[in-house]
């Protein structure tokens, strides 16, 4: 184990319990919500809650904790009874966890819902030029736009359902989306990803190298590769993009182990959720052999930095609120900071991965 990951397993599990407790009970009020569906409270159905659910599921899978499994089942049963929102890229995120629960419980109502949403994603969800998944979100069509968030929020679920339903076309679609997003979002000067691209004007908006957007690729790719066996040529392409990104991340990592919310702007604040996702993705990539051993120190340094942001009650501090597509770089610098489900959940994923090192 690298010396920078200093917690023993008992200490890590104790911190995880506090982080989970806060994840379950986060409430709005710290900032004025700007999203049509609230993204702070775990009692809503949106992408932050989806990320939280998946982190809980992966921790359940590691520990076999039945109380966590029952929390997840209860969460879905209550949301479904209330009525779930319109299908879009972000509301698709909770479906990834539901697909695992559908398989594990054998519940046909879960599976039918997953099948319906996956078929919509593949066959009906709006597309840009060249067939990219248009980043439609609650309240905004974002016509002609592809964002780096989409890979984590929707494409992982599409792949997962391809495997469950034995639908090769779904898996092919997931591969195409990864390749298409890399094609249009990669900054060839740095190997990092721009937040978004629009075919309406053909530009990268503010050309923001936004930390959390980049971290969705780092964290999402390692889970994607664990999920599906890809052609070696495709895997090689995706991993080369990861190593290009990781190389620049190592260069831009702040002295304290964090990354700035604009990765190449040291005057923007450091941001914890992205740092946790980078730590998770890098450490897991090293363990799985996707990245060279030399990157372990980068991940471990980030791990220690995130642990230092967890307060005595388990609240993960230094997390930015939901971030739309900025038309100026200043918009990213001005995003408010408050506890968020994805701050808690990416930290949970990171801590769970830390148990492997």
mmCIF file of C-alpha atoms in Angstrom:
data_model
loop_
_atom_site.group_PDB
_atom_site.id
_atom_site.type_symbol
_atom_site.label_atom_id
_atom_site.label_comp_id
_atom_site.label_asym_id
_atom_site.label_seq_id
_atom_site.Cartn_x
_atom_site.Cartn_y
_atom_site.Cartn_z
ATOM 1 C CA UNK A 1 0.000 0.000 0.000
ATOM 2 C CA UNK A 2 1.262 3.479 -0.804
ATOM 3 C CA UNK A 3 2.223 5.363 2.332
ATOM 4 C CA UNK A 4 0.027 8.331 1.387
ATOM 5 C CA UNK A 5 -3.144 6.251 1.951
ATOM 6 C CA UNK A 6 -2.677 6.161 5.706
ATOM 7 C CA UNK A 7 -6.078 5.111 7.048
ATOM 8 C CA UNK A 8 -6.448 1.539 8.251
ATOM 9 C CA UNK A 9 -9.533 -0.371 7.184
ATOM 10 C CA UNK A 10 -11.355 0.130 10.469
ATOM 11 C CA UNK A 11 -10.859 3.895 10.266
ATOM 12 C CA UNK A 12 -11.956 3.902 6.630
ATOM 13 C CA UNK A 13 -15.171 2.021 7.357
ATOM 14 C CA UNK A 14 -15.935 4.438 10.222
ATOM 15 C CA UNK A 15 -15.536 7.433 7.908
ATOM 16 C CA UNK A 16 -17.606 5.698 5.232
ATOM 17 C CA UNK A 17 -20.473 5.276 7.714
ATOM 18 C CA UNK A 18 -20.497 9.020 8.388
ATOM 19 C CA UNK A 19 -20.248 9.900 4.696
ATOM 20 C CA UNK A 20 -23.183 7.580 3.905
ATOM 21 C CA UNK A 21 -25.225 9.026 6.768
ATOM 22 C CA UNK A 22 -24.796 12.535 5.405
ATOM 23 C CA UNK A 23 -25.487 11.400 1.834
ATOM 24 C CA UNK A 24 -28.854 9.987 2.866
ATOM 25 C CA UNK A 25 -29.916 13.079 4.768
ATOM 26 C CA UNK A 26 -28.640 16.047 2.761
ATOM 27 C CA UNK A 27 -31.248 18.794 2.479
ATOM 28 C CA UNK A 28 -31.509 21.918 0.366
ATOM 29 C CA UNK A 29 -31.135 25.395 1.832
ATOM 30 C CA UNK A 30 -27.385 25.915 1.673
ATOM 31 C CA UNK A 31 -27.819 27.571 -1.732
ATOM 32 C CA UNK A 32 -30.818 28.609 -3.787
ATOM 33 C CA UNK A 33 -31.600 25.702 -6.118
ATOM 34 C CA UNK A 34 -31.486 26.653 -9.811
ATOM 35 C CA UNK A 35 -32.361 23.241 -11.289
ATOM 36 C CA UNK A 36 -36.025 22.397 -12.059
ATOM 37 C CA UNK A 37 -35.658 19.204 -9.987
ATOM 38 C CA UNK A 38 -33.746 19.767 -6.732
ATOM 39 C CA UNK A 39 -30.283 18.217 -6.858
ATOM 40 C CA UNK A 40 -29.296 18.367 -3.178
ATOM 41 C CA UNK A 41 -31.834 16.220 -1.325
ATOM 42 C CA UNK A 42 -31.654 12.466 -1.886
ATOM 43 C CA UNK A 43 -35.474 12.449 -1.981
ATOM 44 C CA UNK A 44 -35.484 13.608 -5.625
ATOM 45 C CA UNK A 45 -34.797 11.740 -8.876
ATOM 46 C CA UNK A 46 -31.986 13.415 -10.821
ATOM 47 C CA UNK A 47 -28.361 12.827 -11.741
ATOM 48 C CA UNK A 48 -26.746 13.661 -8.340
ATOM 49 C CA UNK A 49 -29.041 11.165 -6.644
ATOM 50 C CA UNK A 50 -28.186 8.648 -9.377
ATOM 51 C CA UNK A 51 -24.475 9.007 -8.692
ATOM 52 C CA UNK A 52 -25.195 8.594 -4.978
ATOM 53 C CA UNK A 53 -27.239 5.446 -5.513
ATOM 54 C CA UNK A 54 -24.530 3.838 -7.632
ATOM 55 C CA UNK A 55 -21.849 4.528 -5.037
ATOM 56 C CA UNK A 56 -24.054 2.942 -2.373
ATOM 57 C CA UNK A 57 -24.682 -0.063 -4.595
ATOM 58 C CA UNK A 58 -20.974 -0.631 -5.205
ATOM 59 C CA UNK A 59 -20.306 -0.399 -1.471
ATOM 60 C CA UNK A 60 -23.134 -2.876 -0.834
ATOM 61 C CA UNK A 61 -21.632 -5.218 -3.420
ATOM 62 C CA UNK A 62 -18.295 -5.084 -1.615
ATOM 63 C CA UNK A 63 -19.685 -5.517 1.907
ATOM 64 C CA UNK A 64 -22.969 -7.466 1.355
ATOM 65 C CA UNK A 65 -24.620 -4.997 3.747
ATOM 66 C CA UNK A 66 -28.322 -5.839 3.538
ATOM 67 C CA UNK A 67 -29.376 -2.537 5.133
ATOM 68 C CA UNK A 68 -27.850 -0.677 2.190
ATOM 69 C CA UNK A 69 -29.587 -2.935 -0.305
ATOM 70 C CA UNK A 70 -32.913 -2.349 1.458
ATOM 71 C CA UNK A 71 -32.331 1.415 1.452
ATOM 72 C CA UNK A 72 -31.832 1.285 -2.321
ATOM 73 C CA UNK A 73 -34.942 -0.826 -2.923
ATOM 74 C CA UNK A 74 -37.011 1.428 -0.679
ATOM 75 C CA UNK A 75 -35.656 4.529 -2.441
ATOM 76 C CA UNK A 76 -36.732 3.241 -5.855
ATOM 77 C CA UNK A 77 -40.100 1.977 -4.646
ATOM 78 C CA UNK A 78 -40.929 5.377 -3.136
ATOM 79 C CA UNK A 79 -39.777 7.360 -6.179
ATOM 80 C CA UNK A 80 -41.656 5.093 -8.600
ATOM 81 C CA UNK A 81 -44.814 5.389 -6.500
ATOM 82 C CA UNK A 82 -44.479 9.201 -6.578
ATOM 83 C CA UNK A 83 -44.016 9.219 -10.349
ATOM 84 C CA UNK A 84 -40.614 9.543 -11.978
ATOM 85 C CA UNK A 85 -39.660 12.499 -14.187
ATOM 86 C CA UNK A 86 -39.305 12.896 -17.943
ATOM 87 C CA UNK A 87 -36.566 10.865 -19.616
ATOM 88 C CA UNK A 88 -33.382 12.812 -20.380
ATOM 89 C CA UNK A 89 -29.619 12.416 -20.065
ATOM 90 C CA UNK A 90 -29.485 13.330 -16.378
ATOM 91 C CA UNK A 91 -32.648 11.638 -15.128
ATOM 92 C CA UNK A 92 -31.303 8.467 -16.789
ATOM 93 C CA UNK A 93 -28.531 8.246 -14.173
ATOM 94 C CA UNK A 94 -30.484 6.421 -11.403
ATOM 95 C CA UNK A 95 -31.375 3.684 -13.894
ATOM 96 C CA UNK A 96 -27.862 2.219 -13.765
ATOM 97 C CA UNK A 97 -28.356 1.192 -10.147
ATOM 98 C CA UNK A 98 -31.895 -0.005 -10.848
ATOM 99 C CA UNK A 99 -30.536 -2.323 -13.553
ATOM 100 C CA UNK A 100 -28.343 -4.084 -10.995
ATOM 101 C CA UNK A 101 -31.224 -4.326 -8.511
ATOM 102 C CA UNK A 102 -33.517 -5.671 -11.249
ATOM 103 C CA UNK A 103 -31.069 -8.479 -11.953
ATOM 104 C CA UNK A 104 -30.402 -9.216 -8.295
ATOM 105 C CA UNK A 105 -34.018 -9.183 -7.096
ATOM 106 C CA UNK A 106 -35.613 -10.673 -10.206
ATOM 107 C CA UNK A 107 -38.315 -7.998 -10.062
ATOM 108 C CA UNK A 108 -39.940 -7.703 -13.464
ATOM 109 C CA UNK A 109 -41.314 -4.219 -12.716
ATOM 110 C CA UNK A 110 -37.748 -2.975 -12.275
ATOM 111 C CA UNK A 111 -36.570 -4.732 -15.425
ATOM 112 C CA UNK A 112 -39.481 -3.448 -17.504
ATOM 113 C CA UNK A 113 -38.693 0.120 -16.464
ATOM 114 C CA UNK A 114 -35.012 -0.345 -17.283
ATOM 115 C CA UNK A 115 -35.864 -1.823 -20.665
ATOM 116 C CA UNK A 116 -38.208 1.070 -21.468
ATOM 117 C CA UNK A 117 -35.618 3.717 -20.590
ATOM 118 C CA UNK A 118 -32.767 1.955 -22.385
ATOM 119 C CA UNK A 119 -34.789 1.601 -25.573
ATOM 120 C CA UNK A 120 -35.655 5.294 -25.364
ATOM 121 C CA UNK A 121 -31.981 6.211 -24.936
ATOM 122 C CA UNK A 122 -30.910 4.181 -27.946
ATOM 123 C CA UNK A 123 -33.847 4.702 -30.295
ATOM 124 C CA UNK A 124 -35.605 7.967 -29.369
ATOM 125 C CA UNK A 125 -33.329 10.282 -27.384
ATOM 126 C CA UNK A 126 -32.479 13.394 -29.451
ATOM 127 C CA UNK A 127 -29.207 13.250 -31.374
ATOM 128 C CA UNK A 128 -26.768 15.820 -32.684
ATOM 129 C CA UNK A 129 -25.001 15.701 -36.005
ATOM 130 C CA UNK A 130 -23.002 12.473 -36.315
ATOM 131 C CA UNK A 131 -25.379 10.737 -33.895
ATOM 132 C CA UNK A 132 -24.074 12.074 -30.596
ATOM 133 C CA UNK A 133 -26.502 11.911 -27.673
ATOM 134 C CA UNK A 134 -27.797 15.458 -27.330
ATOM 135 C CA UNK A 135 -27.344 16.617 -23.735
ATOM 136 C CA UNK A 136 -31.045 17.118 -23.012
ATOM 137 C CA UNK A 137 -31.618 17.868 -19.320
ATOM 138 C CA UNK A 138 -34.584 18.874 -17.181
ATOM 139 C CA UNK A 139 -35.741 22.212 -18.546
ATOM 140 C CA UNK A 140 -33.215 22.503 -21.422
ATOM 141 C CA UNK A 141 -32.996 20.781 -24.821
ATOM 142 C CA UNK A 142 -29.394 21.977 -25.477
ATOM 143 C CA UNK A 143 -29.921 21.396 -29.194
ATOM 144 C CA UNK A 144 -26.804 20.321 -31.084
ATOM 145 C CA UNK A 145 -24.729 19.994 -27.898
ATOM 146 C CA UNK A 146 -22.609 17.132 -26.531
ATOM 147 C CA UNK A 147 -21.265 17.365 -22.953
ATOM 148 C CA UNK A 148 -18.706 15.224 -21.165
ATOM 149 C CA UNK A 149 -21.227 14.456 -18.382
ATOM 150 C CA UNK A 150 -23.305 12.316 -20.780
ATOM 151 C CA UNK A 151 -20.929 9.352 -20.749
ATOM 152 C CA UNK A 152 -21.400 8.787 -17.016
ATOM 153 C CA UNK A 153 -25.061 9.772 -16.770
ATOM 154 C CA UNK A 154 -26.502 7.771 -19.683
ATOM 155 C CA UNK A 155 -23.947 5.759 -21.662
ATOM 156 C CA UNK A 156 -22.918 3.465 -18.798
ATOM 157 C CA UNK A 157 -26.579 2.501 -18.380
ATOM 158 C CA UNK A 158 -27.000 1.855 -22.117
ATOM 159 C CA UNK A 159 -24.037 -0.528 -22.043
ATOM 160 C CA UNK A 160 -25.277 -2.242 -18.908
ATOM 161 C CA UNK A 161 -28.685 -2.902 -20.459
ATOM 162 C CA UNK A 162 -27.051 -4.208 -23.613
ATOM 163 C CA UNK A 163 -25.367 -6.829 -21.468
ATOM 164 C CA UNK A 164 -28.526 -7.660 -19.489
ATOM 165 C CA UNK A 165 -30.764 -7.911 -22.551
ATOM 166 C CA UNK A 166 -28.124 -9.444 -24.814
ATOM 167 C CA UNK A 167 -28.654 -6.513 -27.180
ATOM 168 C CA UNK A 168 -25.403 -6.077 -29.074
ATOM 169 C CA UNK A 169 -26.727 -2.887 -30.674
ATOM 170 C CA UNK A 170 -26.913 -1.223 -27.242
ATOM 171 C CA UNK A 171 -23.277 -2.093 -26.520
ATOM 172 C CA UNK A 172 -22.288 -0.837 -29.975
ATOM 173 C CA UNK A 173 -24.112 2.414 -29.234
ATOM 174 C CA UNK A 174 -22.190 2.849 -25.977
ATOM 175 C CA UNK A 175 -18.888 2.343 -27.810
ATOM 176 C CA UNK A 176 -19.856 4.856 -30.478
ATOM 177 C CA UNK A 177 -20.821 7.463 -27.872
ATOM 178 C CA UNK A 178 -17.493 7.136 -26.069
ATOM 179 C CA UNK A 179 -15.577 7.497 -29.328
ATOM 180 C CA UNK A 180 -17.734 10.339 -30.601
ATOM 181 C CA UNK A 181 -17.481 12.323 -27.366
ATOM 182 C CA UNK A 182 -13.702 11.897 -27.251
ATOM 183 C CA UNK A 183 -13.498 13.070 -30.879
ATOM 184 C CA UNK A 184 -15.316 16.336 -30.221
ATOM 185 C CA UNK A 185 -14.378 17.119 -26.606
ATOM 186 C CA UNK A 186 -10.637 16.383 -26.458
ATOM 187 C CA UNK A 187 -8.334 19.383 -26.188
ATOM 188 C CA UNK A 188 -5.420 18.174 -28.273
ATOM 189 C CA UNK A 189 -3.020 20.595 -26.575
ATOM 190 C CA UNK A 190 -3.518 19.053 -23.122
ATOM 191 C CA UNK A 191 -5.303 15.701 -23.483
ATOM 192 C CA UNK A 192 -8.023 17.022 -21.168
ATOM 193 C CA UNK A 193 -11.696 17.286 -22.106
ATOM 194 C CA UNK A 194 -13.622 20.455 -22.805
ATOM 195 C CA UNK A 195 -16.948 20.659 -20.968
ATOM 196 C CA UNK A 196 -18.961 20.686 -24.173
ATOM 197 C CA UNK A 197 -19.157 21.097 -27.949
ATOM 198 C CA UNK A 198 -21.964 22.542 -30.028
ATOM 199 C CA UNK A 199 -22.613 21.799 -33.686
ATOM 200 C CA UNK A 200 -24.558 25.083 -33.801
ATOM 201 C CA UNK A 201 -21.561 27.313 -34.406
ATOM 202 C CA UNK A 202 -19.041 24.485 -33.990
ATOM 203 C CA UNK A 203 -17.165 25.616 -30.892
ATOM 204 C CA UNK A 204 -16.371 24.591 -27.298
ATOM 205 C CA UNK A 205 -18.307 27.412 -25.601
ATOM 206 C CA UNK A 206 -15.892 28.982 -23.071
ATOM 207 C CA UNK A 207 -13.279 26.280 -23.776
ATOM 208 C CA UNK A 208 -13.552 25.302 -20.119
ATOM 209 C CA UNK A 209 -11.355 22.436 -18.956
ATOM 210 C CA UNK A 210 -13.777 21.855 -16.108
ATOM 211 C CA UNK A 211 -12.586 19.506 -13.400
ATOM 212 C CA UNK A 212 -15.752 17.584 -12.557
ATOM 213 C CA UNK A 213 -16.616 17.105 -16.230
ATOM 214 C CA UNK A 214 -13.177 15.609 -16.815
ATOM 215 C CA UNK A 215 -13.562 13.411 -13.762
ATOM 216 C CA UNK A 216 -16.724 11.797 -15.162
ATOM 217 C CA UNK A 217 -14.499 10.324 -17.867
ATOM 218 C CA UNK A 218 -11.796 9.202 -15.419
ATOM 219 C CA UNK A 219 -14.255 7.576 -13.023
ATOM 220 C CA UNK A 220 -16.712 6.370 -15.658
ATOM 221 C CA UNK A 221 -14.189 4.699 -17.925
ATOM 222 C CA UNK A 222 -12.804 2.360 -15.257
ATOM 223 C CA UNK A 223 -16.336 1.197 -14.430
ATOM 224 C CA UNK A 224 -17.183 0.882 -18.135
ATOM 225 C CA UNK A 225 -14.155 -1.311 -18.823
ATOM 226 C CA UNK A 226 -14.953 -3.451 -15.791
ATOM 227 C CA UNK A 227 -18.482 -3.879 -17.099
ATOM 228 C CA UNK A 228 -17.874 -4.900 -20.726
ATOM 229 C CA UNK A 229 -15.246 -6.633 -22.807
ATOM 230 C CA UNK A 230 -14.448 -4.360 -25.737
ATOM 231 C CA UNK A 231 -12.505 -4.966 -28.931
ATOM 232 C CA UNK A 232 -8.827 -4.484 -28.121
ATOM 233 C CA UNK A 233 -8.545 -1.609 -30.585
ATOM 234 C CA UNK A 234 -11.387 0.281 -28.886
ATOM 235 C CA UNK A 235 -10.012 -0.406 -25.403
ATOM 236 C CA UNK A 236 -6.609 0.814 -26.541
ATOM 237 C CA UNK A 237 -8.149 4.034 -27.870
ATOM 238 C CA UNK A 238 -10.089 4.728 -24.678
ATOM 239 C CA UNK A 239 -7.106 3.973 -22.445
ATOM 240 C CA UNK A 240 -4.802 6.166 -24.498
ATOM 241 C CA UNK A 241 -7.236 9.038 -23.915
ATOM 242 C CA UNK A 242 -7.206 8.213 -20.195
ATOM 243 C CA UNK A 243 -3.414 8.232 -19.990
ATOM 244 C CA UNK A 244 -3.173 11.519 -21.893
ATOM 245 C CA UNK A 245 -5.646 12.992 -19.417
ATOM 246 C CA UNK A 246 -3.894 11.501 -16.385
ATOM 247 C CA UNK A 247 -0.511 12.798 -17.545
ATOM 248 C CA UNK A 248 -1.796 16.371 -17.643
ATOM 249 C CA UNK A 249 -3.667 15.911 -14.358
ATOM 250 C CA UNK A 250 -0.410 14.890 -12.668
ATOM 251 C CA UNK A 251 1.161 18.098 -13.964
ATOM 252 C CA UNK A 252 -1.734 20.302 -12.809
ATOM 253 C CA UNK A 253 -2.332 18.733 -9.368
ATOM 254 C CA UNK A 254 -2.069 21.384 -6.644
ATOM 255 C CA UNK A 255 0.529 21.047 -3.935
ATOM 256 C CA UNK A 256 -2.102 19.894 -1.431
ATOM 257 C CA UNK A 257 -3.294 17.098 -3.768
ATOM 258 C CA UNK A 258 -6.452 18.815 -5.023
ATOM 259 C CA UNK A 259 -7.395 20.015 -8.502
ATOM 260 C CA UNK A 260 -8.839 23.416 -9.391
ATOM 261 C CA UNK A 261 -12.389 23.631 -10.717
ATOM 262 C CA UNK A 262 -10.850 24.983 -13.944
ATOM 263 C CA UNK A 263 -7.996 22.549 -14.206
ATOM 264 C CA UNK A 264 -5.581 24.945 -15.904
ATOM 265 C CA UNK A 265 -6.500 27.997 -13.811
ATOM 266 C CA UNK A 266 -4.753 28.084 -10.409
ATOM 267 C CA UNK A 267 -6.819 31.146 -9.487
ATOM 268 C CA UNK A 268 -10.052 29.123 -9.564
ATOM 269 C CA UNK A 269 -10.934 27.327 -6.339
ATOM 270 C CA UNK A 270 -9.945 23.724 -5.676
ATOM 271 C CA UNK A 271 -12.920 21.357 -5.854
ATOM 272 C CA UNK A 272 -13.422 18.192 -3.820
ATOM 273 C CA UNK A 273 -15.915 16.129 -5.840
ATOM 274 C CA UNK A 274 -13.697 16.201 -8.926
ATOM 275 C CA UNK A 275 -10.628 15.415 -6.850
ATOM 276 C CA UNK A 276 -12.427 12.421 -5.303
ATOM 277 C CA UNK A 277 -13.521 11.158 -8.720
ATOM 278 C CA UNK A 278 -10.000 11.563 -10.095
ATOM 279 C CA UNK A 279 -8.577 9.729 -7.067
ATOM 280 C CA UNK A 280 -11.089 6.902 -7.530
ATOM 281 C CA UNK A 281 -10.503 6.605 -11.259
ATOM 282 C CA UNK A 282 -6.717 6.826 -11.102
ATOM 283 C CA UNK A 283 -6.289 4.423 -8.188
ATOM 284 C CA UNK A 284 -8.669 1.906 -9.735
ATOM 285 C CA UNK A 285 -6.986 2.279 -13.140
ATOM 286 C CA UNK A 286 -3.592 1.548 -11.568
ATOM 287 C CA UNK A 287 -4.988 -1.480 -9.702
ATOM 288 C CA UNK A 288 -6.608 -2.846 -12.872
ATOM 289 C CA UNK A 289 -3.507 -2.233 -14.967
ATOM 290 C CA UNK A 290 -5.120 0.480 -17.112
ATOM 291 C CA UNK A 291 -2.533 3.073 -15.991
ATOM 292 C CA UNK A 292 1.145 2.573 -15.102
ATOM 293 C CA UNK A 293 2.120 2.139 -11.449
ATOM 294 C CA UNK A 294 3.740 5.579 -11.522
ATOM 295 C CA UNK A 295 0.283 7.177 -11.244
ATOM 296 C CA UNK A 296 -0.428 5.582 -7.866
ATOM 297 C CA UNK A 297 1.223 8.496 -6.061
ATOM 298 C CA UNK A 298 -0.998 10.980 -7.906
ATOM 299 C CA UNK A 299 -4.132 9.115 -6.831
ATOM 300 C CA UNK A 300 -2.916 8.601 -3.277
ATOM 301 C CA UNK A 301 -2.075 12.279 -2.869
ATOM 302 C CA UNK A 302 -5.581 13.182 -4.066
ATOM 303 C CA UNK A 303 -7.057 10.566 -1.717
ATOM 304 C CA UNK A 304 -5.376 12.186 1.295
ATOM 305 C CA UNK A 305 -6.521 15.634 0.187
ATOM 306 C CA UNK A 306 -10.169 14.533 -0.033
ATOM 307 C CA UNK A 307 -10.036 12.835 3.379
ATOM 308 C CA UNK A 308 -8.896 16.160 4.829
ATOM 309 C CA UNK A 309 -12.112 17.747 3.455
ATOM 310 C CA UNK A 310 -14.414 15.363 5.398
ATOM 311 C CA UNK A 311 -15.569 16.951 8.658
ATOM 312 C CA UNK A 312 -16.256 15.148 11.935
ATOM 313 C CA UNK A 313 -19.928 14.575 10.967
ATOM 314 C CA UNK A 314 -19.035 13.088 7.578
ATOM 315 C CA UNK A 315 -19.878 16.120 5.427
ATOM 316 C CA UNK A 316 -17.611 16.454 2.398
ATOM 317 C CA UNK A 317 -16.674 20.118 2.058
ATOM 318 C CA UNK A 318 -15.398 22.105 -0.900
ATOM 319 C CA UNK A 319 -17.945 20.746 -3.412
ATOM 320 C CA UNK A 320 -19.366 22.956 -6.161
ATOM 321 C CA UNK A 321 -23.080 23.118 -6.968
ATOM 322 C CA UNK A 322 -24.437 21.744 -10.264
ATOM 323 C CA UNK A 323 -22.725 23.421 -13.193
ATOM 324 C CA UNK A 324 -24.365 24.143 -16.524
ATOM 325 C CA UNK A 325 -22.503 24.955 -19.710
ATOM 326 C CA UNK A 326 -20.575 28.161 -19.052
ATOM 327 C CA UNK A 327 -20.355 30.768 -21.784
ATOM 328 C CA UNK A 328 -17.473 32.424 -19.904
ATOM 329 C CA UNK A 329 -14.763 30.986 -17.666
ATOM 330 C CA UNK A 330 -15.856 33.335 -14.890
ATOM 331 C CA UNK A 331 -19.153 31.465 -14.638
ATOM 332 C CA UNK A 332 -17.229 28.391 -13.466
ATOM 333 C CA UNK A 333 -15.261 30.394 -10.908
ATOM 334 C CA UNK A 334 -18.541 31.781 -9.519
ATOM 335 C CA UNK A 335 -20.375 28.467 -8.962
ATOM 336 C CA UNK A 336 -21.270 28.307 -5.232
ATOM 337 C CA UNK A 337 -19.857 25.660 -2.913
ATOM 338 C CA UNK A 338 -22.076 23.505 -0.697
ATOM 339 C CA UNK A 339 -22.434 19.825 0.313
ATOM 340 C CA UNK A 340 -23.842 17.782 -2.581
ATOM 341 C CA UNK A 341 -24.810 14.125 -3.099
ATOM 342 C CA UNK A 342 -22.083 13.637 -5.705
ATOM 343 C CA UNK A 343 -19.483 15.041 -3.295
ATOM 344 C CA UNK A 344 -20.535 12.453 -0.739
ATOM 345 C CA UNK A 345 -20.835 9.651 -3.304
ATOM 346 C CA UNK A 346 -17.597 10.200 -5.212
ATOM 347 C CA UNK A 347 -15.856 10.303 -1.850
ATOM 348 C CA UNK A 348 -17.579 7.036 -0.925
ATOM 349 C CA UNK A 349 -16.334 5.443 -4.159
ATOM 350 C CA UNK A 350 -12.832 6.732 -3.473
ATOM 351 C CA UNK A 351 -12.812 5.419 0.109
ATOM 352 C CA UNK A 352 -14.122 2.036 -1.034
ATOM 353 C CA UNK A 353 -11.371 1.841 -3.645
ATOM 354 C CA UNK A 354 -8.874 2.822 -0.932
ATOM 355 C CA UNK A 355 -9.713 -0.402 0.892
ATOM 356 C CA UNK A 356 -8.087 -2.243 -2.052
ATOM 357 C CA UNK A 357 -4.726 -0.501 -1.660
#
